[in-house]
Short mmCIF file of C-alpha atoms and ligand atoms in Angstrom, two decimals:
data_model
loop_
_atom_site.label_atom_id
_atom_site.label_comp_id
_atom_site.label_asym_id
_atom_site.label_seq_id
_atom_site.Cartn_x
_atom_site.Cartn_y
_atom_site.Cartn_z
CA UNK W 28 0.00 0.00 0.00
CA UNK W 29 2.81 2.46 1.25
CA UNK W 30 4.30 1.60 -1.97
CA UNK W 31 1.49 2.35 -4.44
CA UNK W 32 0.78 5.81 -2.10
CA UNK W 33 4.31 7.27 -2.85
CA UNK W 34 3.94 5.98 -6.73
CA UNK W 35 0.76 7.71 -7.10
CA UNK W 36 1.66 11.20 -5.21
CA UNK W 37 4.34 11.32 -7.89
CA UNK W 38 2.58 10.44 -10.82
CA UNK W 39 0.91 13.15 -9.99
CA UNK W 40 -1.64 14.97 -13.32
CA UNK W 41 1.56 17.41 -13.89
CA UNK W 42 2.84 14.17 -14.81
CA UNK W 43 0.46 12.34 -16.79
CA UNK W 44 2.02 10.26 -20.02
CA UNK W 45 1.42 7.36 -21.18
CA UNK W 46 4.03 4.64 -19.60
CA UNK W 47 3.56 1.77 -22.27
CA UNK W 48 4.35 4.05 -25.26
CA UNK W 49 6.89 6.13 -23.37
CA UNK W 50 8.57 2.35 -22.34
CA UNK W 51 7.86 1.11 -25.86
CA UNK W 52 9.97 4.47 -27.25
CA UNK W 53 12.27 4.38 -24.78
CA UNK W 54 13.23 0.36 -25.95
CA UNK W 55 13.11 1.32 -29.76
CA UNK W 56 15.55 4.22 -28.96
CA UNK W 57 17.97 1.49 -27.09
CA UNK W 58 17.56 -0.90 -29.46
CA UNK W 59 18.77 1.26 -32.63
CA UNK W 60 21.70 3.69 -30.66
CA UNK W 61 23.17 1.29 -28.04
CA UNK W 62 25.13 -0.89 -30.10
CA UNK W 63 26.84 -3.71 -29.24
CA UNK W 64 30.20 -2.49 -28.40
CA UNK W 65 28.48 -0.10 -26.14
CA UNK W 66 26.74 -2.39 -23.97
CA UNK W 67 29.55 -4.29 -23.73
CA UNK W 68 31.99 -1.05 -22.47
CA UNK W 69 28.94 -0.28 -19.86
CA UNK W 70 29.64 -4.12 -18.70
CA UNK W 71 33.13 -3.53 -18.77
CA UNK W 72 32.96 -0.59 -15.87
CA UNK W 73 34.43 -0.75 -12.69
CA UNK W 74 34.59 2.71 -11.52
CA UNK W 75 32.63 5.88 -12.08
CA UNK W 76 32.16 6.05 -15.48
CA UNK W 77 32.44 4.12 -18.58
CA UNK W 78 35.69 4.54 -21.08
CA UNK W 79 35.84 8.10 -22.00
CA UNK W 80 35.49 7.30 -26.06
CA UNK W 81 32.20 5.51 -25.08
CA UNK W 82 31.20 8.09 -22.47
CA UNK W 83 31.26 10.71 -25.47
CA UNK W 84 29.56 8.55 -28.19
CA UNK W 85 26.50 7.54 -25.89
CA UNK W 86 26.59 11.38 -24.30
CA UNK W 87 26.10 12.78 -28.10
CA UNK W 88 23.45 10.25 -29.10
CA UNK W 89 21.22 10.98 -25.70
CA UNK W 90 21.99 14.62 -27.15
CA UNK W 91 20.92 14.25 -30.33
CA UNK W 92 17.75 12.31 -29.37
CA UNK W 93 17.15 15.16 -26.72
CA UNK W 94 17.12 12.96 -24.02
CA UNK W 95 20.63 13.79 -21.98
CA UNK W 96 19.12 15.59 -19.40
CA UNK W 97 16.30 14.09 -18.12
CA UNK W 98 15.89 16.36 -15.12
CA UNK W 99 16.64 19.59 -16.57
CA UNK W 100 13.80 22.30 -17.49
CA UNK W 101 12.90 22.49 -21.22
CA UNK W 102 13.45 25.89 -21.29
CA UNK W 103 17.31 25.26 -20.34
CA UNK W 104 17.09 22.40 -23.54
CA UNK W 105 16.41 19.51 -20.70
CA UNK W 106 14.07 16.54 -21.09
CA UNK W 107 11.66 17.97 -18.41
CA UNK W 108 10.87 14.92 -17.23
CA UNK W 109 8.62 14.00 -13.65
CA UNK W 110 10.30 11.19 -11.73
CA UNK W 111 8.22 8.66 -12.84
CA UNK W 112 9.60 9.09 -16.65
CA UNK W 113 13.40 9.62 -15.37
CA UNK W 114 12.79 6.22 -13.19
CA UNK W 115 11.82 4.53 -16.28
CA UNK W 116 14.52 5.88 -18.97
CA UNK W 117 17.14 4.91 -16.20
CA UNK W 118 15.51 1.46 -15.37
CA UNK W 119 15.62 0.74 -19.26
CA UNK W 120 19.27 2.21 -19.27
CA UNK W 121 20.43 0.27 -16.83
CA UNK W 122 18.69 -3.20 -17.96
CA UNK W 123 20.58 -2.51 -21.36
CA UNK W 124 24.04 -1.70 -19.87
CA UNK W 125 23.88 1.20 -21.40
CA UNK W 126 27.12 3.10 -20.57
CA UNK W 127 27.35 5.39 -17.40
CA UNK W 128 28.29 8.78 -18.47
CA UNK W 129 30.89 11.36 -16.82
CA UNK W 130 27.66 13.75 -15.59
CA UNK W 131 29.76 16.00 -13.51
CA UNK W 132 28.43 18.86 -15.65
CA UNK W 133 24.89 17.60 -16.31
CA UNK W 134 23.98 16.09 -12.73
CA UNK W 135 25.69 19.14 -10.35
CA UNK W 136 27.58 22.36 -11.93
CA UNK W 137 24.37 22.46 -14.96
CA UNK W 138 21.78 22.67 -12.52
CA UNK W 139 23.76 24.99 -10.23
CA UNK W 140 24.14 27.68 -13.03
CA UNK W 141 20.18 27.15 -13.82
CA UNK W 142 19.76 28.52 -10.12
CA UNK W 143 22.36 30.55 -9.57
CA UNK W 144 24.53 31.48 -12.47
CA UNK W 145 24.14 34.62 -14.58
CA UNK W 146 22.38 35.10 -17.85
CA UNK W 147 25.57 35.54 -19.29
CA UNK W 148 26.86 32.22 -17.66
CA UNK W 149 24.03 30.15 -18.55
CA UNK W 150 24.17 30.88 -21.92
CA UNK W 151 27.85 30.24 -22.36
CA UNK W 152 28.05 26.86 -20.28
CA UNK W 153 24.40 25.08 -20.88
CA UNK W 154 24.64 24.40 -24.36
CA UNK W 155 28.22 22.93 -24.08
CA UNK W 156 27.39 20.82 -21.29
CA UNK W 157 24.55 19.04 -22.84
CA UNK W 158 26.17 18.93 -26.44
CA UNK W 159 29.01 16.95 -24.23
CA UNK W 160 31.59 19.40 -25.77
CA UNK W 161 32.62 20.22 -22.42
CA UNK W 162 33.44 17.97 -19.40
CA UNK W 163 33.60 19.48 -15.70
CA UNK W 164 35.55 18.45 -13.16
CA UNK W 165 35.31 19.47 -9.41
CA UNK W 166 37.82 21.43 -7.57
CA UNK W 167 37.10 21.16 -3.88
CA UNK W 168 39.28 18.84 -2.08
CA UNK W 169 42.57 19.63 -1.34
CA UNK W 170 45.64 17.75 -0.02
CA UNK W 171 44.59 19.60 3.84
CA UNK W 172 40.73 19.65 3.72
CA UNK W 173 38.51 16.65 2.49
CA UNK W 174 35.34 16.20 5.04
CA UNK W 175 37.11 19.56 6.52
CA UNK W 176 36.33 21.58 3.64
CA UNK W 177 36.62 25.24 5.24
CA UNK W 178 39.96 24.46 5.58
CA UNK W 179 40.95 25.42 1.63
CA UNK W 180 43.74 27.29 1.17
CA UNK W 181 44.02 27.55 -2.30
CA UNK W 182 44.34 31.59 -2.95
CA UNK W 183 42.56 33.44 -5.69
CA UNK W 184 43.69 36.81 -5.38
CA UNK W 185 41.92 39.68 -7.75
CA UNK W 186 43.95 41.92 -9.96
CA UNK W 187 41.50 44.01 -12.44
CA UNK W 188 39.39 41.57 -14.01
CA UNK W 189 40.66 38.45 -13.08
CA UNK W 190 41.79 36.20 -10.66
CA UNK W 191 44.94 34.68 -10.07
CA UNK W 192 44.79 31.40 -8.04
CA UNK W 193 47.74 29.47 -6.55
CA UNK W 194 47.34 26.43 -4.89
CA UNK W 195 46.47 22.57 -5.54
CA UNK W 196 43.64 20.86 -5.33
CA UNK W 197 43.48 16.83 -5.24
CA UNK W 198 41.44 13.78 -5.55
CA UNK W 199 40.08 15.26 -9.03
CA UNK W 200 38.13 12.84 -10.47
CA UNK W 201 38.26 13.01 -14.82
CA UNK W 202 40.56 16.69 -14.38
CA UNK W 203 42.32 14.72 -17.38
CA UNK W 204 39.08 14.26 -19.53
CA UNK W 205 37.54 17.57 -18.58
CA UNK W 206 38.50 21.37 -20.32
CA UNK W 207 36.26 22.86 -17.10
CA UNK W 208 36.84 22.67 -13.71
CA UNK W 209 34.60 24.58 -11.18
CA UNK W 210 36.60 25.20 -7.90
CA UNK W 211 36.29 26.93 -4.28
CA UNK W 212 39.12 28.99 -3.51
CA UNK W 213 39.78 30.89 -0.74
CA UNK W 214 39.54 35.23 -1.19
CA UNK W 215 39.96 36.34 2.40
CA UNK W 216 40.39 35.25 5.50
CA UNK W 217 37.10 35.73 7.57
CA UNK W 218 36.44 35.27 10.92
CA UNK W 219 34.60 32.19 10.37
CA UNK W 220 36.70 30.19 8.10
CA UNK W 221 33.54 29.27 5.27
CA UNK W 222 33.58 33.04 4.78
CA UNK W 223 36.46 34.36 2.05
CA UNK W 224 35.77 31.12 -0.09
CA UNK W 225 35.07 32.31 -3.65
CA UNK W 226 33.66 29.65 -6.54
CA UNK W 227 35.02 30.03 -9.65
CA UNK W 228 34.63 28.52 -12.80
CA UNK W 229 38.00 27.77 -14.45
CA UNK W 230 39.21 26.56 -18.12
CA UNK W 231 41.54 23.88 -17.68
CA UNK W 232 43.66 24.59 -20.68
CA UNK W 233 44.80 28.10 -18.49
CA UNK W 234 48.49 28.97 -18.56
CA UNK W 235 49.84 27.47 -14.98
CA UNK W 236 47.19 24.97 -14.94
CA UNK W 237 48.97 21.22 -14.94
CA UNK W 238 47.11 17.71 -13.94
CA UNK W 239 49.06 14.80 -12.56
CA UNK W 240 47.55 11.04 -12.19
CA UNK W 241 46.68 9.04 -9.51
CA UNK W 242 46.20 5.84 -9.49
CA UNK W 243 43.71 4.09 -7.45
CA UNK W 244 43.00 1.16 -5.82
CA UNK W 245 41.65 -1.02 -8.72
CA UNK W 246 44.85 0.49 -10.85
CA UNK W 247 42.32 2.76 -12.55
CA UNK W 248 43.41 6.25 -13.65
CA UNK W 249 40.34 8.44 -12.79
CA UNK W 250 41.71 10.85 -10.51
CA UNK W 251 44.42 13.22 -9.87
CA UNK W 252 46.21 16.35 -8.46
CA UNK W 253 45.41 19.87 -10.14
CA UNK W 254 48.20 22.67 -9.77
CA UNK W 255 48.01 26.26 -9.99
CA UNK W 256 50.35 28.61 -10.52
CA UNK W 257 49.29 32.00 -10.90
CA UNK W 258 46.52 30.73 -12.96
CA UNK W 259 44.43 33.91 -14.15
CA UNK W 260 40.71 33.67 -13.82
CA UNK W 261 38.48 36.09 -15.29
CA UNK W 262 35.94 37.15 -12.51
CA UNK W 263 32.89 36.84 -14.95
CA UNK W 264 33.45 33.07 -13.93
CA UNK W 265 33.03 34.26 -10.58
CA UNK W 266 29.69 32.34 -9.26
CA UNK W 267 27.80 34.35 -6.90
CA UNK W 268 29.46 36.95 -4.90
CA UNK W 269 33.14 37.02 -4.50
CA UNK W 270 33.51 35.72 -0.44
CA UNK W 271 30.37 33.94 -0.71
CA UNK W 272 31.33 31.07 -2.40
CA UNK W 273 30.57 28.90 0.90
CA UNK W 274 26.55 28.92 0.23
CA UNK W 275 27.29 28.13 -3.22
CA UNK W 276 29.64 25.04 -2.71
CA UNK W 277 26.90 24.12 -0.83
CA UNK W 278 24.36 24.12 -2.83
CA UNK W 279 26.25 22.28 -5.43
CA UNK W 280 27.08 19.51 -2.83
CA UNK W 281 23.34 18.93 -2.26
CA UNK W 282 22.98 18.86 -5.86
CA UNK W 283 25.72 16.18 -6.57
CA UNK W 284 24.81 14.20 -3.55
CA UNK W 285 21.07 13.49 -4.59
CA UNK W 286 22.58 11.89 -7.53
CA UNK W 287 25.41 10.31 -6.54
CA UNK W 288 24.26 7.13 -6.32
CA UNK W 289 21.11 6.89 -8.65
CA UNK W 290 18.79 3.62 -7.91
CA UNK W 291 19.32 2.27 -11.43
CA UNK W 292 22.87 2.21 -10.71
CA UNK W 293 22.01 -0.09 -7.86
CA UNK W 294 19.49 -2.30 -10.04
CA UNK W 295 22.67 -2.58 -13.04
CA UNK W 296 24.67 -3.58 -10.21
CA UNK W 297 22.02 -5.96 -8.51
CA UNK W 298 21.53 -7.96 -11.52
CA UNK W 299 25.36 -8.51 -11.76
CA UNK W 300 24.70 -10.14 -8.08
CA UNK W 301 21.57 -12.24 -8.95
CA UNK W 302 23.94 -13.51 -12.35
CA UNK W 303 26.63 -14.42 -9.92
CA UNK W 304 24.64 -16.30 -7.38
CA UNK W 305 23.06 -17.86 -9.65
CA UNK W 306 25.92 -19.35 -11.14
CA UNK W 307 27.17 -20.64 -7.74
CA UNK W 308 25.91 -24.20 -7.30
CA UNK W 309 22.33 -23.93 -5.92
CA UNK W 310 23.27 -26.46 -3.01
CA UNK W 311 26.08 -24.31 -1.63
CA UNK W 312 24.43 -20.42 -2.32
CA UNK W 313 21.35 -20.84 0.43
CA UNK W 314 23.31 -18.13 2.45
CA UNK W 315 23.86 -16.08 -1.17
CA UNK W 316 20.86 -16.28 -2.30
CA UNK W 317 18.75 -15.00 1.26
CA UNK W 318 21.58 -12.32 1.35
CA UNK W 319 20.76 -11.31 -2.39
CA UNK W 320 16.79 -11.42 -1.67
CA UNK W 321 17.49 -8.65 1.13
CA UNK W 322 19.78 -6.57 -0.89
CA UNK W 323 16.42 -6.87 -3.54
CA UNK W 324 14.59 -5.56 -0.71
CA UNK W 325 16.65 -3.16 0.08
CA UNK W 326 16.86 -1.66 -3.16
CA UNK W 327 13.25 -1.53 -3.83
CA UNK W 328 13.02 0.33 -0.74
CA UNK W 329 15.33 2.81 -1.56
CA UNK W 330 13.51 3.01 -5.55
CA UNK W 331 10.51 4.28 -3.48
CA UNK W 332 12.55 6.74 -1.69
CA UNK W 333 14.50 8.07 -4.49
CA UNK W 334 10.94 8.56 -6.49
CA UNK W 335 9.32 10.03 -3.12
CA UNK W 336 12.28 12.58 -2.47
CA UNK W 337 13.20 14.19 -5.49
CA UNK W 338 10.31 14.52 -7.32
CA UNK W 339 11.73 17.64 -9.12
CA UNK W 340 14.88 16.01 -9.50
CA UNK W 341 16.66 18.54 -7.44
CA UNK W 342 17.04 18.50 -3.53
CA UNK W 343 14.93 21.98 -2.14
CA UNK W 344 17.27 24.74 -0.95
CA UNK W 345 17.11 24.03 2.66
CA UNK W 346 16.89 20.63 2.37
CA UNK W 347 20.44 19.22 3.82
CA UNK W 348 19.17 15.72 4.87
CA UNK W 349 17.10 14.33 1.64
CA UNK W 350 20.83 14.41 0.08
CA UNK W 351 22.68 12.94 2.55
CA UNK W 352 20.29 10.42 2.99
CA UNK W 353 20.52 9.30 -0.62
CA UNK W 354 23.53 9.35 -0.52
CA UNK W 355 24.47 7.49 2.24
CA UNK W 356 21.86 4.54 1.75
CA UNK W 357 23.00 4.42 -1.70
CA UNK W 358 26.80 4.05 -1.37
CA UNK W 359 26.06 1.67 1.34
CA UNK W 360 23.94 -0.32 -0.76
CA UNK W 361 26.43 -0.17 -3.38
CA UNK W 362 28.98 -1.38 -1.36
CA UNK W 363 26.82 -4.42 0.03
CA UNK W 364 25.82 -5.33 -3.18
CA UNK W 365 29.59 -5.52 -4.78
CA UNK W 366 30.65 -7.31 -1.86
CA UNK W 367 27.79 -10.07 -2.39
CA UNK W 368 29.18 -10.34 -5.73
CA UNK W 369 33.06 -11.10 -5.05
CA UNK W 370 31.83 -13.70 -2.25
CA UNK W 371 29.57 -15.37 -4.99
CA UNK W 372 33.14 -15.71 -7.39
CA UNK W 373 35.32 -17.08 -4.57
CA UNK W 374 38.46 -17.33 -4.43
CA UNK W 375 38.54 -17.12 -7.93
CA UNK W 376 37.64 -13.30 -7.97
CA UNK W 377 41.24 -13.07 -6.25
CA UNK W 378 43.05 -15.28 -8.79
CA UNK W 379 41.02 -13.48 -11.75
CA UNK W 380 42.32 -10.15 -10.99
CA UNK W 381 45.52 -11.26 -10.72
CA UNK W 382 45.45 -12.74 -14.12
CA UNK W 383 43.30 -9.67 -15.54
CA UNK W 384 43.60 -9.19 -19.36
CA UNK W 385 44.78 -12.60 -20.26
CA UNK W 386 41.90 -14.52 -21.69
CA UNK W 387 38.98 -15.80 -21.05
CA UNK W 388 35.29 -14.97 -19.77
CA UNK W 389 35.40 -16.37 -16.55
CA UNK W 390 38.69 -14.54 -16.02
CA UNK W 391 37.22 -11.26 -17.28
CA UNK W 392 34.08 -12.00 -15.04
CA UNK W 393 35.88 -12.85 -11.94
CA UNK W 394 38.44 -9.77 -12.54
CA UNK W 395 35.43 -7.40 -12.84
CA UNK W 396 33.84 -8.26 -9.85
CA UNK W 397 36.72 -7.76 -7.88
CA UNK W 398 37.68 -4.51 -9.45
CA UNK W 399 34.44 -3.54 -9.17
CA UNK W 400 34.38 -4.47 -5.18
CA UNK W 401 37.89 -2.40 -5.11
CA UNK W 402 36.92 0.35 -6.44
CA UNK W 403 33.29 0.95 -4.68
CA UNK W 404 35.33 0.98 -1.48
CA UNK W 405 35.25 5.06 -2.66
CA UNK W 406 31.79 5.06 -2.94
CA UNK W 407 31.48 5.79 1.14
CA UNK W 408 34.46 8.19 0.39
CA UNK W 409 33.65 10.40 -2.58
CA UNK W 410 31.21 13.34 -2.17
CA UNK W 411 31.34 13.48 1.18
CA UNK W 412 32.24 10.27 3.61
CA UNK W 413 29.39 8.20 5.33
CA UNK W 414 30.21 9.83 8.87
CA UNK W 415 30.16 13.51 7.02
CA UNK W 416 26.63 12.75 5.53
CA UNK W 417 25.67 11.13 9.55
CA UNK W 418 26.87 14.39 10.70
CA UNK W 419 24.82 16.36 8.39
CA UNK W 420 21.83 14.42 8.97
CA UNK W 421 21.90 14.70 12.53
CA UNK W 422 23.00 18.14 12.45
CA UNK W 423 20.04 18.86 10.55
CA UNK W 424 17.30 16.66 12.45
CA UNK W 425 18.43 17.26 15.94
CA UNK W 426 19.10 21.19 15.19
CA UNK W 427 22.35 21.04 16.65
C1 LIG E 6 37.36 8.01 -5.81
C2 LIG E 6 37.33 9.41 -5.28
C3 LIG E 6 36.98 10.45 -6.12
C4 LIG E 6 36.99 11.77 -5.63
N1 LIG E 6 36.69 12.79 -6.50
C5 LIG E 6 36.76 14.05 -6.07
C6 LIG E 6 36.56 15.15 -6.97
O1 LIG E 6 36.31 14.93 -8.16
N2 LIG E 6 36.68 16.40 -6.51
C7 LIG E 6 36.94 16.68 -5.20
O2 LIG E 6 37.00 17.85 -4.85
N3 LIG E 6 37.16 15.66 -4.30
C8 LIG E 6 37.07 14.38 -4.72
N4 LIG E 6 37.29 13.34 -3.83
C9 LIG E 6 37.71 13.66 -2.48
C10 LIG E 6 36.65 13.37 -1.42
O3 LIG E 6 35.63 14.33 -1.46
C11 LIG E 6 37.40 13.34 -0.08
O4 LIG E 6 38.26 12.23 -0.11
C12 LIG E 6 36.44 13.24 1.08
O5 LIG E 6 35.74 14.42 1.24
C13 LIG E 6 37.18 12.87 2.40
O6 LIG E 6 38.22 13.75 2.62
P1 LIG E 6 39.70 13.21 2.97
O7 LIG E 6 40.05 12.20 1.95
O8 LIG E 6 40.56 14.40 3.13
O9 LIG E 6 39.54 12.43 4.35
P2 LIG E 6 39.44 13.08 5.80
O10 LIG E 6 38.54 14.26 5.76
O11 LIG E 6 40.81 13.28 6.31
O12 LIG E 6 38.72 11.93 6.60
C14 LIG E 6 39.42 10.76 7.08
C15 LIG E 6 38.43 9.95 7.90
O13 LIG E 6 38.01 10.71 9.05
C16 LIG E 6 36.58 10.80 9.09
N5 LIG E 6 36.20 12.11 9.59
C17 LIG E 6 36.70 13.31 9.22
N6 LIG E 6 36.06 14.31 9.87
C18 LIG E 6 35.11 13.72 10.65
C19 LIG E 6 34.13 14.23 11.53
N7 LIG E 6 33.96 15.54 11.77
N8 LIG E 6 33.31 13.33 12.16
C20 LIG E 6 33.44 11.99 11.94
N9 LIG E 6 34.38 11.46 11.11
C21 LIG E 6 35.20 12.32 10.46
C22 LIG E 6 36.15 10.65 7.64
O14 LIG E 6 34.81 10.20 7.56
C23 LIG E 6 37.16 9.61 7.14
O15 LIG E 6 36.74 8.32 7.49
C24 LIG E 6 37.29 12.02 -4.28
C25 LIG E 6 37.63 10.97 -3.42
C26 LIG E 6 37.65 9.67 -3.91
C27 LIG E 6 38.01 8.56 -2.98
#
């Protein structure tokens, strides 16, 4: 009952489309532009997104069928979608392995300039950003403030019309893929350390700008360091006011934390889990199989929630907990679910990714699930750690 209540509040008349043809449409679209060699790369993926090349192909043909951002307003060239549609477009995605695209631009810094950006900023970033001519990457951690983040020290000091930031900034995930970054540097130093933080929107082919790669724990290059050295900034890439930038990162935080960790991510993953267990012979998996029907019920739970939280697709302005919720359920989830999948391979998950890349499907299989396992270990990390989003939560619901 609880779960037909929360459908129907958000299929809501504002809403009201017909779900077999928009299913049926959604299928034919699939069916024509996700070839192959597509599917396969979205298989392939271990960490945050797909293979850059494929990232770009899929991102162009979701463009050119106007269906890359689901979320977004028409009027800012967005699908317009309620969250019953988005649910189904990712449910199909997902069920066809369709690859997962680097969003940093569509999912946070795109809806951030909708709200708070200038004409003038809107005009010059939207268009690029769902075209998938330009990739952002986000400039907030730094080698002394991660879950600390009023602790930046990056400077951005104004001369005329620009800015001229020194500093580093680390942990950058796709800086190497991306020709934007948008960054919180600090301006002044307030009283209260979140005031003098500026956000900027930078071009990462800048003189002084230079990227260098980390590897992490699944041997995957996806993030790195990002230097500057009197990097010049013009202020029209200033968002909001200049020592304000605190209210801004915020904003964008809530924004990127709502869809970090997107159900149909969860479901892809999922029916990896029910394809492993049931490949496990059925008289050893009882224990498998009753931990995969919970992690089922888990994740239908958290479908509902995700469809009864964000039915606008964007967190409300005040709204600290909604985000942090999702996001910590979800990365939890995540985490459960990749672990369920390297116990289902055994020992053999080990010995696969050892022997990664030499032949072989079961070697490829078994290698994937424990790369996969390795590298949602960030999941609880990234975008704010689990105890970060507890403190948030409880900050917010006890008032403290
Ligand atoms: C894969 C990956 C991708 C990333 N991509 C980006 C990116 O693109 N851009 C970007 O800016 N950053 C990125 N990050 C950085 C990420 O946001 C930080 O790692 C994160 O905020 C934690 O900061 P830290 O690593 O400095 O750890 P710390 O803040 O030093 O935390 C260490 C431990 O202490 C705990 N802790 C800290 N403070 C508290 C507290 N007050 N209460 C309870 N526990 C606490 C933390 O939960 C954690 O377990 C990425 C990180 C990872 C792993």
């Amino acid at each position: 009952m609880a779960e037909l209540a929360i459908s129907m509040a958000n299929t809501a008349p504002s809403e009201a489309f017909d779900e077999a043809h928009f299913v049926a449409d959604v299928r034919a679209f699939l069916a024509r532009a996700l070839t192959e060699d597509l599917r396969e790369a979205g298989r392939a993926t271990i960490g945050v997104h797909a293979d850059i090349a494929v990232c770009r192909i899929w991102h162009r043909r979701l463009f050119e069928r106007g269906w890359i951002a689901p979320a977004w307003p028409r009027a800012w060239g967005g699908a317009g979608w309620g969250p019953r549609q988005r649910f189904l477009f990712d449910r199909e995605c997902a069920a066809n392995d369709a690859p997962i695209l680097f969003a940093g631009g569509l999912r946070s810094v795109g809806p951030l300039l909708i709200e708070m950006g200038t004409q003038r900023q809107r005009s010059r970033y939207l268009p690029a950003i769902l075209s998938g001519d330009d990739l952002w990457c986000q400039g907030f951690s730094e080698p002394g403030a991660g879950s600390d983040l009023a602790a930046i020290s990056t400077r951005a000091e104004r001369r005329n019309d620009d800015y001229v930031v020194n500093g580093s900034k680390i942990w950058t995930t796709g800086a190497h893929h991306s020709n934007r970054m948008f960054a919180i540097v600090r301006t002044q130093d307030g009283e209260r350390r979140q005031q003098g933080l500026t956000f900027l929107l930078i071009d990462m082919d800048s003189p002084g700008l230079s990227v260098a790669p980390i590897l992490g724990l699944a041997g995957e290059h996806e993030f790195n360091q990002v230097f500057f050295d009197d990097v010049r900034v013009p202020v029209a890439g200033r968002v909001g006011a200049e020592n304000e930038g605190w209210a801004v990162a915020k904003r964008l935080m809530q924004l990127a934390r709502a869809n970090n960790t997107p159900a149909a991510l969860l479901r892809r993953v999922l029916r990896r889990a029910t394809q492993a267990v049931a490949a496990v012979d059925r008289e050893q998996a009882p224990m498998l199989r009753s931990r995969l029907a919970a992690l089922e019920i888990e994740l239908l739970a958290f479908e509902q929630l995700e469809l009864a939280a964000l039915p606008s697709g964007r967190p409300g302005g005040a709204d600290q907990t909604t985000p942090s919720m999702l996001k910590l359920i979800g990365s939890e989830l995540h985490q459960k679910i990749a672990e369920l999948i390297v116990e289902a391979a055994g020992p053999y998950a080990a010995a696969a990714w050892g022997a990664r890349g030499l032949a072989g499907d079961d070697v490829d299989l078994g290698a994937r699930a424990m790369g996969k396992h390795l590298a949602v270990r960030a999941a609880t990390i990234y975008s704010g750690t689990s105890e970060t989003q507890r403190n948030v939560i409880a900050r917010q619901l006890l008032a403290l």
